[in-house]
């Protein structure tokens, strides 16, 4: 195994099939993180072989919420298309913190408050019973927003002009139900209003919608406080690099470490979902 992604024919082959797992910090968008990796590789590349489109940032998972942190998988070359195509099937393991009885305009606990609701009647057993209703294939809509004069604080994506117009008129955008797969939910801890859960799901599962729906079952409007992605497919958070660690030597070492596991995982998904088509969206 070559020690550099840019040395010799073997290293070139490694580069075309290399993955990097990066930890997403608060307030850092996925595109900004991808650009950071591109710059780190370019300035450390002695041959300047890095070309536009070599690093793809629309891989897995796609973050749109400021409270979500955790693993991002970056793929290089050919395997990026497979990662994109199969992203919804990659196993996600979340650590989610929810606040019972805190109703906000967009179901995020740090957004403008609507009302605090009584939660004293909610027992641990009733939470356990409600959690069982979310295991398996479930129908889930987006979290939705209760639009007022203030926009939700955690939205990163620029909305289309027609959507912006509907928001200005106080209307909610269309929310179509979709089928999601939740494999397991573990009740980890509770401190007064705050509950902590471990959730394993597919790549489509929405943690904020889950907390909103859990509140419906408990008859107590609730909001999410944080969602940390601990594991993504075969890669765990302790294998990832934070932004300040994204430099050439560290990324080479990490890519060589996790690439075999990611490739084998992709092969398994291909065998399980043979009809999934590839995607070629890139920077």
PDB file of N, CA and C in Angstrom, residues 100 121-136 138 182 184-187 195 197 205 210-220 222:
ATOM      1  N   UNK A 100     -38.946  17.480  26.055  1.00  0.00           N
ATOM      2  CA  UNK A 100     -40.380  17.238  26.174  1.00  0.00           C
ATOM      3  C   UNK A 100     -41.106  18.521  26.564  1.00  0.00           C
ATOM      4  N   UNK A 121     -46.729  14.219  33.777  1.00  0.00           N
ATOM      5  CA  UNK A 121     -47.483  12.958  33.709  1.00  0.00           C
ATOM      6  C   UNK A 121     -46.780  11.919  32.843  1.00  0.00           C
ATOM      7  N   UNK A 122     -45.734  12.304  32.120  1.00  0.00           N
ATOM      8  CA  UNK A 122     -45.049  11.380  31.209  1.00  0.00           C
ATOM      9  C   UNK A 122     -44.061  10.521  31.982  1.00  0.00           C
ATOM     10  N   UNK A 123     -44.278   9.226  31.959  1.00  0.00           N
ATOM     11  CA  UNK A 123     -43.386   8.292  32.657  1.00  0.00           C
ATOM     12  C   UNK A 123     -42.405   7.669  31.671  1.00  0.00           C
ATOM     13  N   UNK A 124     -41.359   7.070  32.207  1.00  0.00           N
ATOM     14  CA  UNK A 124     -40.392   6.378  31.352  1.00  0.00           C
ATOM     15  C   UNK A 124     -41.054   5.225  30.601  1.00  0.00           C
ATOM     16  N   UNK A 125     -42.002   4.558  31.263  1.00  0.00           N
ATOM     17  CA  UNK A 125     -42.703   3.446  30.610  1.00  0.00           C
ATOM     18  C   UNK A 125     -43.532   3.928  29.424  1.00  0.00           C
ATOM     19  N   UNK A 126     -44.180   5.085  29.581  1.00  0.00           N
ATOM     20  CA  UNK A 126     -44.989   5.606  28.476  1.00  0.00           C
ATOM     21  C   UNK A 126     -44.100   6.018  27.307  1.00  0.00           C
ATOM     22  N   UNK A 127     -42.887   6.513  27.600  1.00  0.00           N
ATOM     23  CA  UNK A 127     -41.935   6.839  26.529  1.00  0.00           C
ATOM     24  C   UNK A 127     -41.514   5.566  25.814  1.00  0.00           C
ATOM     25  N   UNK A 128     -41.191   4.533  26.585  1.00  0.00           N
ATOM     26  CA  UNK A 128     -40.800   3.248  25.997  1.00  0.00           C
ATOM     27  C   UNK A 128     -41.894   2.692  25.086  1.00  0.00           C
ATOM     28  N   UNK A 129     -43.145   2.756  25.574  1.00  0.00           N
ATOM     29  CA  UNK A 129     -44.261   2.244  24.777  1.00  0.00           C
ATOM     30  C   UNK A 129     -44.423   3.028  23.473  1.00  0.00           C
ATOM     31  N   UNK A 130     -44.258   4.342  23.539  1.00  0.00           N
ATOM     32  CA  UNK A 130     -44.407   5.174  22.346  1.00  0.00           C
ATOM     33  C   UNK A 130     -43.282   4.928  21.351  1.00  0.00           C
ATOM     34  N   UNK A 131     -42.079   4.674  21.846  1.00  0.00           N
ATOM     35  CA  UNK A 131     -40.938   4.456  20.954  1.00  0.00           C
ATOM     36  C   UNK A 131     -41.129   3.222  20.083  1.00  0.00           C
ATOM     37  N   UNK A 132     -41.829   2.222  20.611  1.00  0.00           N
ATOM     38  CA  UNK A 132     -42.035   0.992  19.850  1.00  0.00           C
ATOM     39  C   UNK A 132     -42.849   1.223  18.582  1.00  0.00           C
ATOM     40  N   UNK A 133     -43.653   2.293  18.573  1.00  0.00           N
ATOM     41  CA  UNK A 133     -44.499   2.585  17.419  1.00  0.00           C
ATOM     42  C   UNK A 133     -43.687   3.077  16.214  1.00  0.00           C
ATOM     43  N   UNK A 134     -42.421   3.439  16.436  1.00  0.00           N
ATOM     44  CA  UNK A 134     -41.596   3.996  15.368  1.00  0.00           C
ATOM     45  C   UNK A 134     -40.620   2.986  14.780  1.00  0.00           C
ATOM     46  N   UNK A 135     -40.611   1.771  15.279  1.00  0.00           N
ATOM     47  CA  UNK A 135     -39.676   0.759  14.789  1.00  0.00           C
ATOM     48  C   UNK A 135     -40.297   0.011  13.616  1.00  0.00           C
ATOM     49  N   UNK A 136     -39.529  -0.103  12.544  1.00  0.00           N
ATOM     50  CA  UNK A 136     -40.009  -0.744  11.322  1.00  0.00           C
ATOM     51  C   UNK A 136     -40.134   0.276  10.209  1.00  0.00           C
ATOM     52  N   UNK A 138     -42.036   3.074   8.551  1.00  0.00           N
ATOM     53  CA  UNK A 138     -43.030   4.046   9.007  1.00  0.00           C
ATOM     54  C   UNK A 138     -43.232   5.114   7.939  1.00  0.00           C
ATOM     55  N   UNK A 182     -36.863   2.598  10.320  1.00  0.00           N
ATOM     56  CA  UNK A 182     -36.183   2.733  11.611  1.00  0.00           C
ATOM     57  C   UNK A 182     -35.938   1.328  12.161  1.00  0.00           C
ATOM     58  N   UNK A 184     -34.040   0.389  15.063  1.00  0.00           N
ATOM     59  CA  UNK A 184     -34.105   0.231  16.522  1.00  0.00           C
ATOM     60  C   UNK A 184     -34.035   1.598  17.198  1.00  0.00           C
ATOM     61  N   UNK A 185     -34.601   1.682  18.403  1.00  0.00           N
ATOM     62  CA  UNK A 185     -34.525   2.891  19.226  1.00  0.00           C
ATOM     63  C   UNK A 185     -34.224   2.455  20.655  1.00  0.00           C
ATOM     64  N   UNK A 186     -33.188   3.031  21.235  1.00  0.00           N
ATOM     65  CA  UNK A 186     -32.798   2.713  22.617  1.00  0.00           C
ATOM     66  C   UNK A 186     -32.955   3.956  23.485  1.00  0.00           C
ATOM     67  N   UNK A 187     -33.700   3.805  24.573  1.00  0.00           N
ATOM     68  CA  UNK A 187     -33.908   4.898  25.526  1.00  0.00           C
ATOM     69  C   UNK A 187     -32.704   4.933  26.470  1.00  0.00           C
ATOM     70  N   UNK A 195     -34.635  14.021  27.160  1.00  0.00           N
ATOM     71  CA  UNK A 195     -34.454  12.585  26.984  1.00  0.00           C
ATOM     72  C   UNK A 195     -33.404  12.344  25.901  1.00  0.00           C
ATOM     73  N   UNK A 197     -31.732   9.439  23.247  1.00  0.00           N
ATOM     74  CA  UNK A 197     -32.060   8.199  22.563  1.00  0.00           C
ATOM     75  C   UNK A 197     -30.956   7.823  21.586  1.00  0.00           C
ATOM     76  N   UNK A 205     -34.471   8.698   7.199  1.00  0.00           N
ATOM     77  CA  UNK A 205     -35.139   8.957   8.471  1.00  0.00           C
ATOM     78  C   UNK A 205     -34.833  10.376   8.946  1.00  0.00           C
ATOM     79  N   UNK A 210     -39.269  12.797  13.802  1.00  0.00           N
ATOM     80  CA  UNK A 210     -39.495  11.741  14.793  1.00  0.00           C
ATOM     81  C   UNK A 210     -39.820  12.333  16.155  1.00  0.00           C
ATOM     82  N   UNK A 211     -39.058  13.331  16.600  1.00  0.00           N
ATOM     83  CA  UNK A 211     -39.305  13.943  17.912  1.00  0.00           C
ATOM     84  C   UNK A 211     -40.660  14.634  17.934  1.00  0.00           C
ATOM     85  N   UNK A 212     -40.998  15.302  16.841  1.00  0.00           N
ATOM     86  CA  UNK A 212     -42.328  15.923  16.745  1.00  0.00           C
ATOM     87  C   UNK A 212     -43.428  14.877  16.886  1.00  0.00           C
ATOM     88  N   UNK A 213     -43.306  13.754  16.163  1.00  0.00           N
ATOM     89  CA  UNK A 213     -44.322  12.707  16.207  1.00  0.00           C
ATOM     90  C   UNK A 213     -44.354  12.002  17.553  1.00  0.00           C
ATOM     91  N   UNK A 214     -43.191  11.851  18.190  1.00  0.00           N
ATOM     92  CA  UNK A 214     -43.152  11.266  19.530  1.00  0.00           C
ATOM     93  C   UNK A 214     -43.959  12.129  20.489  1.00  0.00           C
ATOM     94  N   UNK A 215     -43.842  13.447  20.341  1.00  0.00           N
ATOM     95  CA  UNK A 215     -44.633  14.352  21.170  1.00  0.00           C
ATOM     96  C   UNK A 215     -46.129  14.169  20.961  1.00  0.00           C
ATOM     97  N   UNK A 216     -46.537  13.881  19.716  1.00  0.00           N
ATOM     98  CA  UNK A 216     -47.962  13.631  19.452  1.00  0.00           C
ATOM     99  C   UNK A 216     -48.448  12.409  20.229  1.00  0.00           C
ATOM    100  N   UNK A 217     -47.654  11.335  20.210  1.00  0.00           N
ATOM    101  CA  UNK A 217     -48.037  10.114  20.923  1.00  0.00           C
ATOM    102  C   UNK A 217     -48.088  10.342  22.432  1.00  0.00           C
ATOM    103  N   UNK A 218     -47.232  11.206  22.931  1.00  0.00           N
ATOM    104  CA  UNK A 218     -47.186  11.485  24.373  1.00  0.00           C
ATOM    105  C   UNK A 218     -48.150  12.597  24.771  1.00  0.00           C
ATOM    106  N   UNK A 219     -48.868  13.154  23.777  1.00  0.00           N
ATOM    107  CA  UNK A 219     -49.778  14.274  24.024  1.00  0.00           C
ATOM    108  C   UNK A 219     -49.040  15.435  24.685  1.00  0.00           C
ATOM    109  N   UNK A 220     -47.836  15.700  24.161  1.00  0.00           N
ATOM    110  CA  UNK A 220     -46.990  16.732  24.758  1.00  0.00           C
ATOM    111  C   UNK A 220     -46.054  17.261  23.662  1.00  0.00           C
ATOM    112  N   UNK A 222     -43.200  18.452  21.536  1.00  0.00           N
ATOM    113  CA  UNK A 222     -41.787  18.383  21.906  1.00  0.00           C
ATOM    114  C   UNK A 222     -40.912  18.820  20.744  1.00  0.00           C
TER     115      UNK A 222
END
